Each structure stands twice: as structure tokens, then as C-alpha cells.
Coordinates of C-alpha atoms and ligand atoms in Angstrom, one line a residue:
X27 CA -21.7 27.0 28.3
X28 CA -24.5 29.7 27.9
X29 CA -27.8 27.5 27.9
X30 CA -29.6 30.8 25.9
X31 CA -27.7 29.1 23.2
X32 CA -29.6 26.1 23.1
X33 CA -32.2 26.0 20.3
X34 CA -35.4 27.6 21.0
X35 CA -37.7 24.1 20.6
X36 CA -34.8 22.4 22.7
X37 CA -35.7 25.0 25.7
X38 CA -39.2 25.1 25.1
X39 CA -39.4 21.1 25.4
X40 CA -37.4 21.5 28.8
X41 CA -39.6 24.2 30.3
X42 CA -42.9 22.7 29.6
X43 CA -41.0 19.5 32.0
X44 CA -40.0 21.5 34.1
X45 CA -43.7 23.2 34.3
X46 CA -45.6 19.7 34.9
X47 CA -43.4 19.2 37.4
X48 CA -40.6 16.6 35.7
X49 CA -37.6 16.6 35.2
X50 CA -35.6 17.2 31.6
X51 CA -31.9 16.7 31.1
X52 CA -30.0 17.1 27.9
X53 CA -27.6 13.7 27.8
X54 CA -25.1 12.2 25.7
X55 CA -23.5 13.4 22.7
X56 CA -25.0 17.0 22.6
X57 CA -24.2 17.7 25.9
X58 CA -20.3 16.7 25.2
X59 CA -20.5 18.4 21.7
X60 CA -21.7 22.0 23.1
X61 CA -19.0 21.7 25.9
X62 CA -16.6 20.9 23.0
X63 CA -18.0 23.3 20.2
X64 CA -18.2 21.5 17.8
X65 CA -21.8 21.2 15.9
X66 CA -24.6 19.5 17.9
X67 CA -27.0 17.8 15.2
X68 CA -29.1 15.8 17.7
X69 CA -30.8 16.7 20.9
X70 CA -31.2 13.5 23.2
X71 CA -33.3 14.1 26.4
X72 CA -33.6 12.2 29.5
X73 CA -37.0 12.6 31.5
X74 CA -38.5 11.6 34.7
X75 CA -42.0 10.6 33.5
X76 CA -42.7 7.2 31.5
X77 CA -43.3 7.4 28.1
X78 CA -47.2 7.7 28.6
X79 CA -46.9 10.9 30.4
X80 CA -44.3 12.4 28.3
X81 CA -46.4 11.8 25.3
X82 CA -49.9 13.1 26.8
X83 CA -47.5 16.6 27.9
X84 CA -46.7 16.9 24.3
X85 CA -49.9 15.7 22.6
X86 CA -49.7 19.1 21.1
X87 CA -46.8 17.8 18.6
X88 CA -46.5 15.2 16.2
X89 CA -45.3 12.4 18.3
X90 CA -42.9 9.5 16.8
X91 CA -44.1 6.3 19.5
X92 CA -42.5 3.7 17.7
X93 CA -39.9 3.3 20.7
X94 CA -42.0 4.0 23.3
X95 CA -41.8 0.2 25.0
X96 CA -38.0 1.0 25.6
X97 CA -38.8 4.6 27.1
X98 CA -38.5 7.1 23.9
X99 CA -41.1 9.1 22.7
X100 CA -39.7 11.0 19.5
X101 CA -41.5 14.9 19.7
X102 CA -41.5 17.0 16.7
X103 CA -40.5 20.2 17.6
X104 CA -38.9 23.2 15.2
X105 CA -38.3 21.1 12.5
X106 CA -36.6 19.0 13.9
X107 CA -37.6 15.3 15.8
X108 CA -36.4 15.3 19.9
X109 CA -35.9 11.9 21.8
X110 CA -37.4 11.7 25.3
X111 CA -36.4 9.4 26.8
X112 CA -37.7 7.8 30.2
X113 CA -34.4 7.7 32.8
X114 CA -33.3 3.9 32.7
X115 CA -31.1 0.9 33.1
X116 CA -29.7 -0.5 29.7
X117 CA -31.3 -3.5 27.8
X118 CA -27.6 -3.9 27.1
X119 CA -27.1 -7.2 25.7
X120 CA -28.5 -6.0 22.6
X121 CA -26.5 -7.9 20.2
X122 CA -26.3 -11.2 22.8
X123 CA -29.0 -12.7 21.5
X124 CA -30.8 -12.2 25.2
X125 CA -34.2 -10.3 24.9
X126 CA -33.6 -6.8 25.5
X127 CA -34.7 -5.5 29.4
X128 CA -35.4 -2.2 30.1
X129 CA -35.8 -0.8 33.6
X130 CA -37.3 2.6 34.3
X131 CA -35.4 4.8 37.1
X132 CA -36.6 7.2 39.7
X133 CA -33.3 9.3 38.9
X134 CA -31.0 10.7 36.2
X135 CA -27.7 9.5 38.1
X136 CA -29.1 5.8 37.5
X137 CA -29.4 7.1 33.7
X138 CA -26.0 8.3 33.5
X139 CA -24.6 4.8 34.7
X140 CA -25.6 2.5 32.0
X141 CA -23.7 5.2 29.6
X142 CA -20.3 4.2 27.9
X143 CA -18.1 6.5 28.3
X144 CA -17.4 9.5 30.9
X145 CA -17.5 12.3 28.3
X146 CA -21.2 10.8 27.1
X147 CA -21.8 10.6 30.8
X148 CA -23.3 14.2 31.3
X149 CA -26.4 15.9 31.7
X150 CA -27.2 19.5 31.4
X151 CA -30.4 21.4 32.2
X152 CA -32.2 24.3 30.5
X153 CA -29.9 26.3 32.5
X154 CA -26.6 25.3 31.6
X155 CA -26.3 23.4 34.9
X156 CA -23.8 20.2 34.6
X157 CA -24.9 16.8 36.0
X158 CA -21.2 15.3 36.0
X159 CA -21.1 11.8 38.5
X160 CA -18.2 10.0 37.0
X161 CA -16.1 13.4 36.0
X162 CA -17.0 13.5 32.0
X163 CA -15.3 17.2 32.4
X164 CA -12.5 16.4 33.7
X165 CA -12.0 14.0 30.8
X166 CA -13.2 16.2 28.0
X167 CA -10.3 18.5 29.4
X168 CA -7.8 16.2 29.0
X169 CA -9.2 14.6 25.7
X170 CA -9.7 11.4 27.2
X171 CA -11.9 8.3 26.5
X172 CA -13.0 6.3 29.9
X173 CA -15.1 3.6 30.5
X174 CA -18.0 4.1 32.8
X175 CA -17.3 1.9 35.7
X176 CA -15.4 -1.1 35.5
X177 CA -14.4 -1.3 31.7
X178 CA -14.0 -5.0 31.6
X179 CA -17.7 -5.7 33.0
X180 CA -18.7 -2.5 30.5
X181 CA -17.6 -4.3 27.7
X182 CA -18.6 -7.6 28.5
X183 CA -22.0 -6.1 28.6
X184 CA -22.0 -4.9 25.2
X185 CA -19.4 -5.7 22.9
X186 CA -20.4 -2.8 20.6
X187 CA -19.2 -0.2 23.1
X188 CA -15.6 -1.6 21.5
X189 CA -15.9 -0.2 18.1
X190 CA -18.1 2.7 20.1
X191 CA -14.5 3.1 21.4
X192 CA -12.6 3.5 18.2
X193 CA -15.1 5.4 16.5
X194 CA -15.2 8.0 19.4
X195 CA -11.2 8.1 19.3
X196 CA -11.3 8.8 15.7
X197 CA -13.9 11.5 15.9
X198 CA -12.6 13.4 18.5
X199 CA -9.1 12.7 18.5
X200 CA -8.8 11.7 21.9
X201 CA -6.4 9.2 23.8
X202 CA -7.9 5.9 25.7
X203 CA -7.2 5.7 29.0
X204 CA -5.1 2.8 29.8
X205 CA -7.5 0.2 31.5
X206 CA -10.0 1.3 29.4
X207 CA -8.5 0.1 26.0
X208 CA -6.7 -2.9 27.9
X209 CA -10.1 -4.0 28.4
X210 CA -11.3 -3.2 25.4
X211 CA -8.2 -5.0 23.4
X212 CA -8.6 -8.2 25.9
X213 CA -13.2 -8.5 25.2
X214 CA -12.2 -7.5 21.5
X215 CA -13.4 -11.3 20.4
X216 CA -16.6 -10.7 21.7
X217 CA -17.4 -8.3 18.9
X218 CA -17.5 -10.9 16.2
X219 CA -21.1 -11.6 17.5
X220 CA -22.3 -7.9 16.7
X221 CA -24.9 -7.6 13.8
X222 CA -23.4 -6.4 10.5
X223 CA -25.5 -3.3 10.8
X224 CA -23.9 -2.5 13.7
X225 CA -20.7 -3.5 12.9
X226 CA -20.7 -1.4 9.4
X227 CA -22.4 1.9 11.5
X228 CA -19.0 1.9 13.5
X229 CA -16.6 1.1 10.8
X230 CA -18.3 4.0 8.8
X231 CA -18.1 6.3 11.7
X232 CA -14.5 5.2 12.1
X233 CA -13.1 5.9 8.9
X234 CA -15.3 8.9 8.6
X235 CA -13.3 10.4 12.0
X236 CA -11.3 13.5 11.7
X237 CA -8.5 12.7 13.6
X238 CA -8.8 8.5 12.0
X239 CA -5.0 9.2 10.6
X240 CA -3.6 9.9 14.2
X241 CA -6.0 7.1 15.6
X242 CA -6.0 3.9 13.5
X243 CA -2.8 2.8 15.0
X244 CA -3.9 2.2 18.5
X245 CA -8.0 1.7 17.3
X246 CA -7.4 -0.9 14.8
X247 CA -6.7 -3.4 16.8
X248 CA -10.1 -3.2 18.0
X249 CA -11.8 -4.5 15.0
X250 CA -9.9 -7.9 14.8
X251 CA -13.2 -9.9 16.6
X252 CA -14.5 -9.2 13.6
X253 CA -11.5 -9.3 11.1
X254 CA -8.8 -11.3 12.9
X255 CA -5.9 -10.0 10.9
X256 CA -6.8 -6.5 12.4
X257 CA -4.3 -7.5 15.6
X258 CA -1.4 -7.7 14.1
X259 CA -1.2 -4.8 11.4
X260 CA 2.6 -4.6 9.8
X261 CA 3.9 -1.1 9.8
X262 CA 4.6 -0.3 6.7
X263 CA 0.5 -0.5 6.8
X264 CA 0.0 1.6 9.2
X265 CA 1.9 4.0 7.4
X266 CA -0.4 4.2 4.7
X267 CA -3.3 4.4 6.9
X268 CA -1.7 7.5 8.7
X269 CA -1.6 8.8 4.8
X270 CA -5.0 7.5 3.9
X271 CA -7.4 10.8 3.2
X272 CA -10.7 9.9 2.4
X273 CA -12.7 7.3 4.0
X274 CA -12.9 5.0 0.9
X275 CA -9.4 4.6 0.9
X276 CA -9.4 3.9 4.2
X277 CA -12.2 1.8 4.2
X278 CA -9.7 -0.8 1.1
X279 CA -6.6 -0.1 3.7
X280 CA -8.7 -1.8 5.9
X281 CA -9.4 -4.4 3.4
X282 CA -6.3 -5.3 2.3
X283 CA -4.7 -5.3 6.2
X284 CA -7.6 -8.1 7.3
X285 CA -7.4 -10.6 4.2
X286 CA -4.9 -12.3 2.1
X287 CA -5.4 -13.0 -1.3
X288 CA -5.5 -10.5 -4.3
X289 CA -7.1 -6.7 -3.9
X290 CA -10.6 -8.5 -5.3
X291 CA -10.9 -11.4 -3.0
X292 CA -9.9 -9.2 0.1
X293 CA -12.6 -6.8 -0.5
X294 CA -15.3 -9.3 -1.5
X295 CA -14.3 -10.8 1.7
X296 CA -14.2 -7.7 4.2
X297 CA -17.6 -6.5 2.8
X298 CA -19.0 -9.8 3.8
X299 CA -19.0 -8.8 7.2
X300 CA -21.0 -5.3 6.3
X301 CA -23.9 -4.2 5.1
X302 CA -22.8 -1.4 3.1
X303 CA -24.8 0.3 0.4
X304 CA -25.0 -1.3 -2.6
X305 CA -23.2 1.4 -4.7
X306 CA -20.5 1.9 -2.1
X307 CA -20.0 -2.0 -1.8
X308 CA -19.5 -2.0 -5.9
X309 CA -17.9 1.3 -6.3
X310 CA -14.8 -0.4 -3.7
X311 CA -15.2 -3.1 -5.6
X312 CA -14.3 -1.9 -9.1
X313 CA -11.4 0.2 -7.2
X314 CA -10.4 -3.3 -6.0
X315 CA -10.2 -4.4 -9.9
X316 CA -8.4 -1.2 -10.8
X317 CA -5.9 -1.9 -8.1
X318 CA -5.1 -5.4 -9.2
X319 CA -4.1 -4.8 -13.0
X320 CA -0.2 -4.5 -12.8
X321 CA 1.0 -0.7 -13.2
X322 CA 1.1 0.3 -16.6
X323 CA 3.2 3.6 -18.0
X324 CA 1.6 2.7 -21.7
X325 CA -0.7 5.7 -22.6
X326 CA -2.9 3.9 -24.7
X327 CA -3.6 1.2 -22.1
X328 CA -4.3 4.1 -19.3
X329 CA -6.7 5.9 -21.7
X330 CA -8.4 2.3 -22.0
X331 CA -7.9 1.3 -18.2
X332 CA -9.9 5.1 -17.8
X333 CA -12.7 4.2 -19.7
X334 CA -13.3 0.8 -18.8
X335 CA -13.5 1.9 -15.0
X336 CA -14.8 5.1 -14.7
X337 CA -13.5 8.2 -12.7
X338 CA -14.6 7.8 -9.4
X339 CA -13.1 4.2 -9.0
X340 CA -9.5 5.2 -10.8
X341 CA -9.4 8.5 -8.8
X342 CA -9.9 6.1 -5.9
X343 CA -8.0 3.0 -6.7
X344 CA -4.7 6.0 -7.6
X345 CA -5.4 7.2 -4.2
X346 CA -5.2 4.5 -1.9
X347 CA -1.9 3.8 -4.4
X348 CA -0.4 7.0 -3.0
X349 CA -1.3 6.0 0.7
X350 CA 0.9 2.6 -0.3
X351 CA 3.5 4.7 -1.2
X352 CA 2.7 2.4 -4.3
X353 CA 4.1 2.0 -7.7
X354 CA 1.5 3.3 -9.8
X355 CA 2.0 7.2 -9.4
X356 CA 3.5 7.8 -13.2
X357 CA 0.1 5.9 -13.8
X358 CA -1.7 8.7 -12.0
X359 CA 0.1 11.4 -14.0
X360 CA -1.0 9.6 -17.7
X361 CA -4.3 9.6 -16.3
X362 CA -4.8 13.1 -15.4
X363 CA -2.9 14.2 -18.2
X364 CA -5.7 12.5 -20.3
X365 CA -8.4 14.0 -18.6
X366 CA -7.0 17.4 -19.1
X367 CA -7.2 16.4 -23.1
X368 CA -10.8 17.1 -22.9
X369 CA -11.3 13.8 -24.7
X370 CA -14.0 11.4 -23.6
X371 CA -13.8 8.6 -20.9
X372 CA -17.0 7.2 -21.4
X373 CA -19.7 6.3 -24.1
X374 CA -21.7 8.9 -22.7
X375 CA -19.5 11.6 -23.8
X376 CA -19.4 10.7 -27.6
X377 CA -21.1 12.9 -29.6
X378 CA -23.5 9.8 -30.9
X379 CA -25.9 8.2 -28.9
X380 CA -27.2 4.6 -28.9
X381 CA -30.4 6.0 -31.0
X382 CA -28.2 7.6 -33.4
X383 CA -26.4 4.4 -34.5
X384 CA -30.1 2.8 -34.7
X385 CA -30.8 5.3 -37.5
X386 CA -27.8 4.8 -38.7
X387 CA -29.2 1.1 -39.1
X388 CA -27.5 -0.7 -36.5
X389 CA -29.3 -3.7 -35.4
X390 CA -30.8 -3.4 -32.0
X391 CA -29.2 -5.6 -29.3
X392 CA -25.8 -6.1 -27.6
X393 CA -24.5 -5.0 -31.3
X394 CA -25.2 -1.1 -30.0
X395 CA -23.3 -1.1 -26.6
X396 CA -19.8 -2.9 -28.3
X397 CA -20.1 -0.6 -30.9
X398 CA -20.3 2.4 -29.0
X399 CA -16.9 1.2 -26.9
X400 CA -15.0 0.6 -30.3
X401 CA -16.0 4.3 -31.0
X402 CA -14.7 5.8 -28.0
X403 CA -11.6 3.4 -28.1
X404 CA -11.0 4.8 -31.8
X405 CA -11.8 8.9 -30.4
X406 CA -8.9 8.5 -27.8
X407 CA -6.8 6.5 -29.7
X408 CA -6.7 9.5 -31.8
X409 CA -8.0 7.5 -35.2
X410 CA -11.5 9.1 -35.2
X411 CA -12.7 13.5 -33.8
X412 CA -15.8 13.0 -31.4
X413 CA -17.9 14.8 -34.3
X414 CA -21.3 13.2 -35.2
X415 CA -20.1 13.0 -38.9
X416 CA -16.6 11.5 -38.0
X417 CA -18.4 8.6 -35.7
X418 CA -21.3 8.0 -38.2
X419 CA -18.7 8.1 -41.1
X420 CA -16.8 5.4 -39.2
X421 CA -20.2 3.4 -38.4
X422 CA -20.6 3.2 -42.2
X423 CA -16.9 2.0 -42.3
X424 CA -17.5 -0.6 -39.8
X425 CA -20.4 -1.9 -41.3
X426 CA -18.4 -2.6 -44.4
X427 CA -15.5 -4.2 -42.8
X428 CA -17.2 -6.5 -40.5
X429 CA -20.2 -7.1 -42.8
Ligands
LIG28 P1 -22.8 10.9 17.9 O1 -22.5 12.3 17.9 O2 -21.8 10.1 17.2 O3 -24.2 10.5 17.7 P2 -23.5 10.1 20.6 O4 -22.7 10.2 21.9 O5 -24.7 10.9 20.5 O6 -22.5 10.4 19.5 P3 -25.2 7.9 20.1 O7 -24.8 6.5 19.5 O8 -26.1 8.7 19.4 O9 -23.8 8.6 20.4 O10 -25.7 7.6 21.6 C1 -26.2 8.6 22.4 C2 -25.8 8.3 23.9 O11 -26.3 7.1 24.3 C3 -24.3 8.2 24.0 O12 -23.7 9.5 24.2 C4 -24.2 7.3 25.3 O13 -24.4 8.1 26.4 C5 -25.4 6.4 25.1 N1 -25.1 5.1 24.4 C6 -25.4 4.8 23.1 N2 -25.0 3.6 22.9 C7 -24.5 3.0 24.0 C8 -24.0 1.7 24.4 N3 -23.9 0.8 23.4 N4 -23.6 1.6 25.6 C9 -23.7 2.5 26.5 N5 -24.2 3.8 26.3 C10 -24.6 4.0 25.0
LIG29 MG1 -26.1 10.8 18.8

């Protein structure tokens, strides 16, 4: 691994360490990233010197301090923001509801112990030179996932390094060493106390994994202290996960295999234990809706079906279908061969606006919005051309049939 490779502000932050007379060490993910090319996107550095030091050697920078009681000092560097952090012990009962403890070391071996897993076990100088106690290497070579230490006490320590585990599996594809997931599996209940922030950054990172289609049979099981049904998931499920392509889909798999109850209620329900973003949150939500109208093959009612949910959420709800192996593919084909008819799928696409039909003398109120839907119900139902004078025509003709 050629350190002239590392980003100029990266080495420039090491050598002005090393100057002073401290020590720097690249940790963590960037250090297993390089060794694996793939992309690094952020730098973590351990130092010797407490946070006061480090930030008086940089004063130079803009300094981010807001972490600084637990060791970091964020420096602003090339555009881009570089954690210092002093070498410690973990505050690792983080989510226990104990007050977080942090211990400053004299070394970066005590640094390296409080770290998860052997391949985020490493430090590398300036230089390229490997700092490699509990044989991260020898693991990244054989695409393995081990537990620093004693998995068991590792995982009792911090239940979050469990869905650490499953996200890591799914991002780089790699196997779990036995004791490791044993342990993992047999602490798994102790993940139900995790915060929902915490929770829902894993389970993104999880279904967002490359390699989640090969993984999510063995990792699943990890998530069941927080969705109970996740232990036991029938195959013919994990089928579909293996098939699943995006990670909404995968994130309604995952729905659907930890609650009963219709497609609606099992969403509402998993997203209780997140903290998604709002428009994700609704966006599974209407997929969920989509999902539980019974499979139609009656053009009309697809073309209605398209308008009333939107693309995003059919495209989605027809996806995770496919991953089922599900009954609604002729459904799919309607649906994209209405889209290729050019016609519109939502009120926003009629060549009238909500203005028009107010100068048209519409009265304002909810009168506008159910009057726009019947237009674009009668434009794909093929009763009325998505022409200003065809839709104002028929405005006229509604007003004199309903008065
Ligand atoms: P990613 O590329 O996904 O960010 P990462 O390895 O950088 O992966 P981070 O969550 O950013 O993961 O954490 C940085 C490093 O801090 C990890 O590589 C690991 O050494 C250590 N670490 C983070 N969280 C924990 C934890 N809960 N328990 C033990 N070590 C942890
Ligand atoms: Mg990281």
C-alpha cells in the first residue's frame, strides 16, 4: 500500500505530529478500505497528545471542538474535516444507559483494543507502515469478520457492535467467523435496548451493502432483538431477499418477515422502531398500500391504481412483487405499457392547471383538486385529449351536469 497515495492534507496532518514530536496513526475504516481498494471517504486518526495539544498544533485550521471531552478534535484540512482523536479506552456502554467513560492511553496498541472487529483493528502511518496486534490482515485476506478479543464480552459491551456485524458482512461481503457470530446470535436480545438512531444507521447500512443478497441469510438473524420475528425467517423469504435489488425493497422484505398482519400494519409497525426520514418512512408506506390492493389485470383500474400512487411507490411496490416471485407481474406489464402511452399519471401533467379552472370560474376550495382528478381520470380513460381546449371544454360540461 503506497502511503504517497494518501491525500496530501491527510500526510501533511501526520508530519506536522510527527514534527512536535507525537504520534499519528491512520485507524479504522480507511486504513481497511485502502488495503482493500475500495474508496476511502473518511480519514480517522489516532494521536498521542490530548485534545488540548492536538488543537493548539493545529490552531492554524478551522477546528471542529465539539467532541473534544471524548478525545476528538475535528481539523479542517483540504476541504475536507479530519478526526483526531486522542488514543483511548471505549466509553462503550453507549446505549446502556451508563454515563459514557473515556480513558486516555499512553499507546496506540491500547487504542486498537477497544475496536470491533480485527479488519477495523489497524493502524498505518504516513509511511505505509501496518500496526496489525490482533492480525486484521490476515483476516482481510481471507474476507473474514472477527471479534476483537473475546466476542461474547465484546458484545456484551456494546450491543451495537451486532448490527455493526451485519452491516460490515453486507458491505464487504465477508464470512463471520464462527465464535464470532455464535456470540453475536446468542447477545442478539441485548440489541433491543439500542436507540432508534442507532438502530436505523445500521439497518440503512445493511440493506444499502453490496454483497446484502449473499449476506441477509446468515445476518438477519441478527436484527431479531429488535424485531423478534427476524430469528426464524421461512425460506421461501429468504429467497426473495437474495432477489431483492434495491434497498427499499429490501428494507419492506424486512417488514413483512418481522410482523404479521397486512403489508400496511407491518410497515407502520417496523418503522416504529426507526427513525427514518420522513419522506422515506411515507414513500414505503404508500408502497405498502400499493402492495395490499389485490392484483388487478383490468387496464382501466391499473391506469387509476398509477395515478392515485405515483411512480416511485408502484415502481417500488412491483418490485419488491418480483422479489416475491409474486402475482402481480401482468400488473407490471399494464403499468409500463401505460407509461409508454405518453399519457399523464398525475394532475400535474394535464395541460390545465388549478389557476386555469379558477378562470374558468371554478369556485376556490376542495372543488379544484377533485376536479382536476376527474380530468385526468377522463384523459386516460381515453373520453377527453390532454388539450387546454378539450379539458376547459369538459369543465364547461361538468359545470352543467353537476350544477
Ligand atoms: P464505514 O466505512 O462504514 O464508516 P468504519 O470502519 O469507518 O466503516 P465507523 O463507524 O466510522 O466505521 O467507525 C470507525 C472505527 O471506529 C471502526 O473501524 C472501529 O475501529 C471503531 N468503532 C466504531 N464503532 C465502534 C463500536 N461500537 N465498538 C468498537 N469499535 C468501534
Ligand atoms: Mg467511518
Amino acid at each position: 500500500m503506497a502511503a504517497d497515495r494518501l491525500p496530501p492534507e491527510v500526510l501533511a496532518v501526520l508530519a506536522r505530529l510527527e514534527e512536535a514530536g507525537e504520534e499519528g496513526w491512520l485507524v479504522g475504516g480507511c486504513v481497511r478500505d485502502r488495503l482493500l481498494g475500495r474508496p476511502v471517504h473518511d480519514y480517522d486518526i489516532a494521536v498521542s497528545c490530548p485534545p488540548a495539544r492536538t488543537a493548539a498544533l493545529f490552531s492554524g485550521h478551522e477546528l471542529v471542538l465539539a467532541g473534544a471531552a471524548h478525545g476528538t478534535v475535528g481539523v479542517v484540512a483540504g476541504g475536507r474535516l479530519l478526526e483526531l482523536t486522542t488514543f483511548r479506552a471505549d466509553g462503550a456502554y453507549r446505549d446502556r444507559r451508563h454515563p459514557e467513560q473515556v480513558a486516555f492511553l499512553p499507546d496506540i496498541d491500547g487504542d486498537l483494543a477497544r475496536r470491533d472487529f480485527t479488519v477495523n483493528a489497524m493502524a498505518m502511518d504516513r509511511r505505509g507502515r501496518l500496526r496489525d496486534p490482533y492480525g486484521g490482515r490476515k483476516d482481510l485476506e481471507a474476507r473474514l469478520l472477527r471479534a476483537v478479543g473475546e466476542p461474547e464480552r465484546r458484545f456484551s459491551e456494546d450491543a451495537l457492535r451486532i448490527l455493526r456485524l451485519a452491516r460490515f458482512a453486507a458491505k464487504l461481503g465477508f464470512s463471520v467467523e464462527g465464535e464470532t457470530l455464535a456470540a453475536a446470535l446468542r447477545l442478539r436480545r441485548e440489541t433491543a435496548a439500542l436507540s432508534a438512531e442507532r438502530i436505523t444507521a445500521e439497518v440503512a447500512g445493511f440493506v444499502d451493502g453490496e454483497y446484502f443478497s449473499r449476506a441477509a441469510g446468515e445476518m438477519l438473524g441478527l436484527f431479531a432483538g429488535v424485531w423478534p420475528a427476524l430469528a426464524e425467517v421461512p425460506s421461501e423469504m429468504l429467497a426473495a431477499f437474495a432477489r431483492a435489488e434495491e434497498p427499499d425493497s429490501r428494507l419492506l422484505l424486512m417488514a413483512r418477515a418481522a410482523s404479521p398482519g397486512d403489508w400496511p400494519a407491518a410497515v407502520a409497525a417496523f418503522c416504529r422502531r426507526l427513525r427514518l426520514p420522513r419522506s422515506r418512512e411515507r414513500l414505503l408506506d404508500e408502497a405498502a398500500r400499493r402492495l395490499a390492493l389485490p392484483p388487478s389485470e383490468d387496464p382501466p383500474e391499473v391506469r387509476r391504481r398509477a395515478c392515485r400512487f405515483g411512480d416511485e411507490a408502484t415502481r417500488l411496490a412491483f418490485a419488491v412483487d418480483r422479489a416475491l416471485g409474486g402475482p402481480r407481474q401482468p400488473e407490471a406489464a399494464l403499468y409500463e405499457r401505460f407509461c409508454r402511452t405518453g399519457l399523464p399519471r398525475s394532475v400535474r401533467e394535464l395541460a390545465v392547471t388549478g389557476a386555469d379552472l379558477l378562470a374558468a370560474g371554478v369556485p376556490e376550495g376542495p372543488a379544484v383538486g377533485t376536479l382536476l382528478a376527474r380530468l385526468l381520470e377522463a384523459v386516460i380513460d381515453g373520453q377527453c385529449e390532454n388539450t387546454r381546449p378539450a379539458l376547459l371544454d369538459r369543465v364547461r360540461q361538468e359545470e352543467t351536469r353537476y350544477g
